[in-house]
CSV table of C-alpha atoms in Angstrom, one decimal:
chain,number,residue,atom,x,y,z
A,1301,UNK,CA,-58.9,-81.7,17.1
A,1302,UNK,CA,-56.7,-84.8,17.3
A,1303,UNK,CA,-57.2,-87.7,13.9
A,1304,UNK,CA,-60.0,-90.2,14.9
A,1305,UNK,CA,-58.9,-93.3,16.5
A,1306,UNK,CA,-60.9,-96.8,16.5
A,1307,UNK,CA,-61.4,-99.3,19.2
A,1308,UNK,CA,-63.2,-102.3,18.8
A,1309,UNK,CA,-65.3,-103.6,21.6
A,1310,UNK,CA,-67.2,-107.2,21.5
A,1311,UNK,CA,-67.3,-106.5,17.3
A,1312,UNK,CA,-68.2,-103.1,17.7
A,1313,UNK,CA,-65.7,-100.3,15.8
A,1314,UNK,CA,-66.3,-97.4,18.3
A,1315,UNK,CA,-64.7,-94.1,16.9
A,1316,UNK,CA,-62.3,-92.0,19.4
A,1317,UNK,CA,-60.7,-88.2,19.1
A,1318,UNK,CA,-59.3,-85.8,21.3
A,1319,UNK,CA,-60.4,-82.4,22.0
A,1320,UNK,CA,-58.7,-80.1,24.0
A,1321,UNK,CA,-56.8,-83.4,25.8
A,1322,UNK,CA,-59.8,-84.6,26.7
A,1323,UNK,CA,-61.2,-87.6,25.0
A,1324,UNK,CA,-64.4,-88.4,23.6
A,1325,UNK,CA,-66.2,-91.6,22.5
A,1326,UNK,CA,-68.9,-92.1,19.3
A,1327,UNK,CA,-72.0,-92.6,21.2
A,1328,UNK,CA,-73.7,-93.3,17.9
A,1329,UNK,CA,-71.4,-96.5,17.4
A,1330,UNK,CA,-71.6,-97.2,21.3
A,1331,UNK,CA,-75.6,-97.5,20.6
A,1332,UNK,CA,-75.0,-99.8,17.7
A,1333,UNK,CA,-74.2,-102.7,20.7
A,1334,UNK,CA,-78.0,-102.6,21.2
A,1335,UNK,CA,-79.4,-101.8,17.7
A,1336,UNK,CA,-77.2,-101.3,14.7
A,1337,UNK,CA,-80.3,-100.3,12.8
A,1338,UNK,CA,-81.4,-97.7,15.1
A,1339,UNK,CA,-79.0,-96.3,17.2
A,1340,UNK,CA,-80.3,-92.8,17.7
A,1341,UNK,CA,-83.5,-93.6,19.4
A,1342,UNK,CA,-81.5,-96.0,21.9
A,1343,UNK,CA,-79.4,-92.9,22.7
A,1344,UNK,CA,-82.7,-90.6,23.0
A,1345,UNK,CA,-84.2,-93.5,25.2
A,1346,UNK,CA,-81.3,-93.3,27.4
A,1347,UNK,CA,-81.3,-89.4,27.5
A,1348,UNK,CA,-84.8,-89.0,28.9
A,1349,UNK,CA,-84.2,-90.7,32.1
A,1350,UNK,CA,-84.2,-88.4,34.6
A,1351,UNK,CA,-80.9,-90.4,35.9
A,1352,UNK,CA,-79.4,-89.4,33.1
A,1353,UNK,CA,-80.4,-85.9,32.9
A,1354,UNK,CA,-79.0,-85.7,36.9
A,1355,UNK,CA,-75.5,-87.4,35.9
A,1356,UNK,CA,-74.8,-85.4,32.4
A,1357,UNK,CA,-76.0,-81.5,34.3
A,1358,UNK,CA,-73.7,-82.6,36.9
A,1359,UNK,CA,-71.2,-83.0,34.7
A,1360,UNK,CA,-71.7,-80.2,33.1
A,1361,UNK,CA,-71.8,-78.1,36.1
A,1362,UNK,CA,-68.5,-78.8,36.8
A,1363,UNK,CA,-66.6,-78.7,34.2
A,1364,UNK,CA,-68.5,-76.0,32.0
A,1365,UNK,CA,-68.5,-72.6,33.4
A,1366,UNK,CA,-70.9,-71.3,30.2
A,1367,UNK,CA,-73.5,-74.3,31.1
A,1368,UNK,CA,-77.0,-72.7,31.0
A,1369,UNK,CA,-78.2,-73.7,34.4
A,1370,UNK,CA,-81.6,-72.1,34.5
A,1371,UNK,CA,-82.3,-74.3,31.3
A,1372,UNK,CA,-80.9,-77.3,32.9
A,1373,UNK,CA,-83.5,-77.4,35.8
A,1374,UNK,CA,-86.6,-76.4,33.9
A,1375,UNK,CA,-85.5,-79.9,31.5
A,1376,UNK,CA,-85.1,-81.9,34.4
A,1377,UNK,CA,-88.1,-81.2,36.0
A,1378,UNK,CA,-89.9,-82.5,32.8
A,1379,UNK,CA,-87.9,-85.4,32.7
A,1380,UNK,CA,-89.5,-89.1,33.5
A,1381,UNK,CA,-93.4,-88.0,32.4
A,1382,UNK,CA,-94.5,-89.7,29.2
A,1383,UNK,CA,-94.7,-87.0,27.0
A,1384,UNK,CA,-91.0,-86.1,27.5
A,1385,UNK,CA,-88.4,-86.1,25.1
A,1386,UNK,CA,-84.9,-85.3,24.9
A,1387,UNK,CA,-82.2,-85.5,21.8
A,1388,UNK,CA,-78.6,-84.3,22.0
A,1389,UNK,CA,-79.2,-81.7,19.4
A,1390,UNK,CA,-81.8,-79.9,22.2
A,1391,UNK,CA,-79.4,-80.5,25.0
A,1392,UNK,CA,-76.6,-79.0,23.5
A,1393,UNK,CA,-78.4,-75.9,22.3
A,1394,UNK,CA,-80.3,-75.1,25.0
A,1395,UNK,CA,-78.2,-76.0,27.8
A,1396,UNK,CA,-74.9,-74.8,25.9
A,1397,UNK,CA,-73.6,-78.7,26.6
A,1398,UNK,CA,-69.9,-79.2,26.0
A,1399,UNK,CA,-70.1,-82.8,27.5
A,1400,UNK,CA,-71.7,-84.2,24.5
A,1401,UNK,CA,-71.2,-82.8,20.5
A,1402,UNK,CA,-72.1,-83.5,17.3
A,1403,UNK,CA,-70.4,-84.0,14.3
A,1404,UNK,CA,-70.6,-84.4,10.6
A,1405,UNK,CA,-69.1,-86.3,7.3
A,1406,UNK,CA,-67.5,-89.6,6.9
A,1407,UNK,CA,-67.2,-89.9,11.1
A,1408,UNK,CA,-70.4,-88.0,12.1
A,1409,UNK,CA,-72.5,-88.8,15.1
A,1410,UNK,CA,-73.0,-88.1,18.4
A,1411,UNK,CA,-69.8,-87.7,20.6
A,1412,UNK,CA,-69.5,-87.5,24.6
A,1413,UNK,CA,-66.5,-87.2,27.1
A,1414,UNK,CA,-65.3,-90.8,28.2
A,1415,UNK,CA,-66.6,-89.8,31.2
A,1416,UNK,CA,-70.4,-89.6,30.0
A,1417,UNK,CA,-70.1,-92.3,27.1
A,1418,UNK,CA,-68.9,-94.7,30.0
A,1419,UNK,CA,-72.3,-93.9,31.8
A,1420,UNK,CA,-74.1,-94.5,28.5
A,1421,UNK,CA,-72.3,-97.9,28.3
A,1422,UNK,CA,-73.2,-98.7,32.1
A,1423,UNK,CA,-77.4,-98.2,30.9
A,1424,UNK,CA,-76.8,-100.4,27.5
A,1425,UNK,CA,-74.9,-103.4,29.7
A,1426,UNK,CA,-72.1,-103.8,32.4
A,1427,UNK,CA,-70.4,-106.2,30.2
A,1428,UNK,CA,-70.1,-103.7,27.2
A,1429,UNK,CA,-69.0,-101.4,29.7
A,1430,UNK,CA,-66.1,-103.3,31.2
A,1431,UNK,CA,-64.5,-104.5,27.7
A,1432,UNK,CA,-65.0,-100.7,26.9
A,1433,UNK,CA,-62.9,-99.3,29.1
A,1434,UNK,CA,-60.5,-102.1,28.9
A,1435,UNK,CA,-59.8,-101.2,25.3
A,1436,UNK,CA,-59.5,-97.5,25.9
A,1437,UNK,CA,-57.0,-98.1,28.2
A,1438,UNK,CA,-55.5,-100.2,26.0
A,1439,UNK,CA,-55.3,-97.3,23.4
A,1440,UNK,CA,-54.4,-94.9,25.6
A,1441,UNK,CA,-51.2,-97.3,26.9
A,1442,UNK,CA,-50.6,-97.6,23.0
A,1443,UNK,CA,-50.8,-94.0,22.4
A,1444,UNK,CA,-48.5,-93.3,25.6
A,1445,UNK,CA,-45.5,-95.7,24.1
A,1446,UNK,CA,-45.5,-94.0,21.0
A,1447,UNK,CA,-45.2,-90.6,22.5
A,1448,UNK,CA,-41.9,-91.8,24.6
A,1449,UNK,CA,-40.7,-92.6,21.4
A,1450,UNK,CA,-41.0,-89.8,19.7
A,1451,UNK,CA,-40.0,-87.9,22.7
A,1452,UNK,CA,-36.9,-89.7,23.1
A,1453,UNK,CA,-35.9,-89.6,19.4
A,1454,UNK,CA,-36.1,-85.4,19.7
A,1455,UNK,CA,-34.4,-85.5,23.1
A,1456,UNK,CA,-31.4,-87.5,20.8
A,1457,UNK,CA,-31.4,-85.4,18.0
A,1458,UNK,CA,-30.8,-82.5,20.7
A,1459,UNK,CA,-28.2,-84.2,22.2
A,1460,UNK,CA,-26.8,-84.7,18.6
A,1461,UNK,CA,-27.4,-80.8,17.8
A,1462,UNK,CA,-25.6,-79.5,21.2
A,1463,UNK,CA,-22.3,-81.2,19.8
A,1464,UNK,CA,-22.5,-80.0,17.1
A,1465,UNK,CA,-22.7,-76.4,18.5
A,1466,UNK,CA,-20.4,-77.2,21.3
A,1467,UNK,CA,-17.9,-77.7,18.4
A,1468,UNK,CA,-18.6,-75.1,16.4
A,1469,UNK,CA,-17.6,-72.9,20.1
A,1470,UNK,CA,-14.8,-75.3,20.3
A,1471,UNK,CA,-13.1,-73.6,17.6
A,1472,UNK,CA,-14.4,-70.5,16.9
A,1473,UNK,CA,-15.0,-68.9,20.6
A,1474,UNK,CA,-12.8,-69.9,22.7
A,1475,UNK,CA,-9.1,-69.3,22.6
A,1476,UNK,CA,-6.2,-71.5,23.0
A,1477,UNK,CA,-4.3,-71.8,26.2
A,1478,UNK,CA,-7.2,-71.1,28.6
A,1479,UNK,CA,-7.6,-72.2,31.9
A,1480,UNK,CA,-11.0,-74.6,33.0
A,1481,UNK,CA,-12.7,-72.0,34.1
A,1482,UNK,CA,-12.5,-69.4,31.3
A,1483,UNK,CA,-13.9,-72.1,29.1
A,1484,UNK,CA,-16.6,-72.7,31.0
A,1485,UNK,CA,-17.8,-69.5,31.1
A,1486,UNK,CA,-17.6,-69.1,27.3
A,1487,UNK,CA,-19.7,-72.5,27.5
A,1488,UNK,CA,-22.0,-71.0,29.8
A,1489,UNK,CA,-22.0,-67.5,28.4
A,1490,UNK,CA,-23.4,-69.3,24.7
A,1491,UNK,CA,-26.1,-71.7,26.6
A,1492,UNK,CA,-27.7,-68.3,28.1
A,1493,UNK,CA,-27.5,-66.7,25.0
A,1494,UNK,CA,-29.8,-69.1,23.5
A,1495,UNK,CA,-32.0,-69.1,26.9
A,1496,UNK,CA,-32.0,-65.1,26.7
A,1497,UNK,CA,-33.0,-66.0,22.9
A,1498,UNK,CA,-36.0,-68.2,23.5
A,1499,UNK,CA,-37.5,-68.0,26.9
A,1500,UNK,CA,-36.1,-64.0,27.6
A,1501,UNK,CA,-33.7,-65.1,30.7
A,1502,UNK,CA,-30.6,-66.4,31.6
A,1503,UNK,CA,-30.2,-69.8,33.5
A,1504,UNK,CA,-29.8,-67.8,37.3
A,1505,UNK,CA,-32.6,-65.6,36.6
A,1506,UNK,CA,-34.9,-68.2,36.0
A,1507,UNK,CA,-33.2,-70.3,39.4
A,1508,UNK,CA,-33.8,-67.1,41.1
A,1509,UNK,CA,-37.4,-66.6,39.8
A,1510,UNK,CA,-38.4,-70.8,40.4
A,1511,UNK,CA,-36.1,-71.2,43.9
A,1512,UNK,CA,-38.4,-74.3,44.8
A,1513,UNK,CA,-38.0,-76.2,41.2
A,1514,UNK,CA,-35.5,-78.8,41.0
A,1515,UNK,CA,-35.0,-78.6,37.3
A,1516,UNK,CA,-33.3,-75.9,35.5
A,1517,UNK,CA,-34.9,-73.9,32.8
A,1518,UNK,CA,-35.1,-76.6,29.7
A,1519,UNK,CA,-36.5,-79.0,32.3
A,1520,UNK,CA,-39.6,-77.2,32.5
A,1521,UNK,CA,-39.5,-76.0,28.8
A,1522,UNK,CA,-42.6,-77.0,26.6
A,1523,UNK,CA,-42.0,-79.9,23.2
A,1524,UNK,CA,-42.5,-76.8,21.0
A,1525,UNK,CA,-39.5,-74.9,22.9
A,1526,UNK,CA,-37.8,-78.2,23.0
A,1527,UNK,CA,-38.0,-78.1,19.4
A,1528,UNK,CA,-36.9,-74.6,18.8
A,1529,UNK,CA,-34.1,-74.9,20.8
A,1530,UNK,CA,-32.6,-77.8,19.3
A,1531,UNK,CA,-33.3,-75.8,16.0
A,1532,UNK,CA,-31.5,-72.8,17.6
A,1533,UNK,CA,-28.6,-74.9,18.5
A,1534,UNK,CA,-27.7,-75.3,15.1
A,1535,UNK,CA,-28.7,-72.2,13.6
A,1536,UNK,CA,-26.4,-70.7,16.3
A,1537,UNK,CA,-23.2,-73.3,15.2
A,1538,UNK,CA,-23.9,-71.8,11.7
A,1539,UNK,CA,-23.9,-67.8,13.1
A,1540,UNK,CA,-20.2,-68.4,15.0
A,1541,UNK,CA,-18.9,-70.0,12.0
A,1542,UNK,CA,-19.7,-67.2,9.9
A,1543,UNK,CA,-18.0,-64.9,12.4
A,1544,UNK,CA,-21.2,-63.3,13.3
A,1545,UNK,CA,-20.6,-61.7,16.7
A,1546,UNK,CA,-22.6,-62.3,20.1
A,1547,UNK,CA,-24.5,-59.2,20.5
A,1548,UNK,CA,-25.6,-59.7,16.7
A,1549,UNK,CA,-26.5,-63.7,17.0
A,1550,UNK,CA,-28.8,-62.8,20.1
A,1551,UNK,CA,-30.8,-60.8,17.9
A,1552,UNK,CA,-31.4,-62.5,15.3
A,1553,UNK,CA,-32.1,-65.7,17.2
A,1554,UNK,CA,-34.4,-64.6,19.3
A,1555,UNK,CA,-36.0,-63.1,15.9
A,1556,UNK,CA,-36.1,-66.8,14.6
A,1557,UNK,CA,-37.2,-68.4,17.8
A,1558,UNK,CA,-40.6,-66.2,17.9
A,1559,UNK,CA,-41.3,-67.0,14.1
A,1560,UNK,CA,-40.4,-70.9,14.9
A,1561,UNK,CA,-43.0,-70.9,18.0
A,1562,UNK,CA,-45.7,-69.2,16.2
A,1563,UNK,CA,-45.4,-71.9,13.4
A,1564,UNK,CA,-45.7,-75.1,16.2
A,1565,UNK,CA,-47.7,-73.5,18.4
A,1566,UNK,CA,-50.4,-74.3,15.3
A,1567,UNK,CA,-48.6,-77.5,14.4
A,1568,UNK,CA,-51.2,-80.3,14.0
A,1569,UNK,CA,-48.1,-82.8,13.7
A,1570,UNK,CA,-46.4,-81.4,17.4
A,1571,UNK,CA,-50.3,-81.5,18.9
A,1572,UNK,CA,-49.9,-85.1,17.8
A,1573,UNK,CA,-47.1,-85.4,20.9
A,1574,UNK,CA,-49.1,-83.6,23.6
């Protein structure tokens, strides 16, 4: 789970997080644009409408596969009579809701996908609604800079790491007095050693396996392979210099690459850039 995020919408401080790349909104602090004081019984208010009941089980129903169905119906049958009542703490554990959660400490509350806290904004008022989603976007143009910039400061430091190890093959690898072709098969021969190393295949293997891709294999490859193979670059410069020959450097690269992609696959920090 992403770090909370704040928007502020007509004086209102509306906490945001991600989950799963999907986004979700404080209802809680969404309510408070009606009542401060008493923001859980506007969101109970607006949760036993039958309207409401209709819009969040059809959300659910398409993007929960677990969604307890059978449960679903028999609530919205009772929805709209007097003595009904519904709070998000029933919904979510009868039904098996993922569209709207709960949590607790310093940034507790009720939570819902953008897509059902924008329907929540709609019942409060149209005009909280429309300055609501113009701040998200807003955020989520702020949020989309900052990635660019930290994905164009790796894709330089990659750059910067393939000279180095171009260098190191420079003078370690190839001989002198070769023709142009010799040396760009020794240049090609160390780029798929590092592709054998990471993603188990050569450049033409993975051509011959993705025939209708216009990339090549590091255009389709993930930030955390990114990563490790900028990593790898270097590591590799650092095997040839010691003399450490190819069949040997393959090994033990591809032995660093799986411990490097264990480590970021978990990496709160590289989540950050997805």
């Amino acid at each position: 789970m992403a770090k909370n995020r704040r928007i502020n919408v007509q004086g209102i401080d509306i906490v945001v997080f991600e989950d799963d790349k999907d986004d979700f909104m404080s209802l809680t602090d969404i309510a408070r644009h009606r009542d401060s004081e008493r923001s859980d019984y506007i969101l109970q208010n607006w949760m036993r409408n039958r309207s409401t009941i209709e819009f969040i089980g059809l959300w659910e129903k398409f993007n929960n596969p677990d969604f307890n169905s059978i449960e679903f119906e028999g609530i919205k049958s009772m929805a709209g009579s007097n003595s009904f009542s519904l709070t998000p703490k029933r919904w979510i554990e009868t039904t098996n809701a993922i569209g709207i959660t709960s949590k607790t400490g310093r940034y507790g509350g009720t939570f819902a996908h953008k897509d059902i806290a924008f329907e929540f904004a709609t019942w409060l008022s149209a005009e909280f609604k429309f300055y609501l989603i113009k701040e998200f976007q807003r955020l989520k143009e702020e949020e989309s800079k900052t990635k660019k910039l930290e994905w164009n400061l790796q894709r330089t430091i990659s750059k910067i790491n393939y000279t180095i190890h171009t260098d190191a093959i420079k003078e370690k690898l190839i001989p002198l007095m070769i023709n142009i072709k010799q040396k760009n098969f020794i240049y090609a021969d160390e780029a798929d050693l590092l592709n054998v190393a990471l993603f188990g295949k050569t450049a033409k293997e993975w051509r011959d396996e993705n025939p209708d891709d216009k990339g090549n294999i590091r255009d389709s490859a993930s930030i955390e392979q990114l990563v490790v193979l900028s990593n790898l670059e270097s590591i590799n410069a650092m095997l040839i210099q010691q003399g450490i020959i190819q069949a040997e450097r393959v090994l033990k690269l591809n032995e660093i690459a799986i411990s490097q992609m264990k480590s970021l696959i978990n990496s709160t920090v590289l989540n950050k850039l997805k």
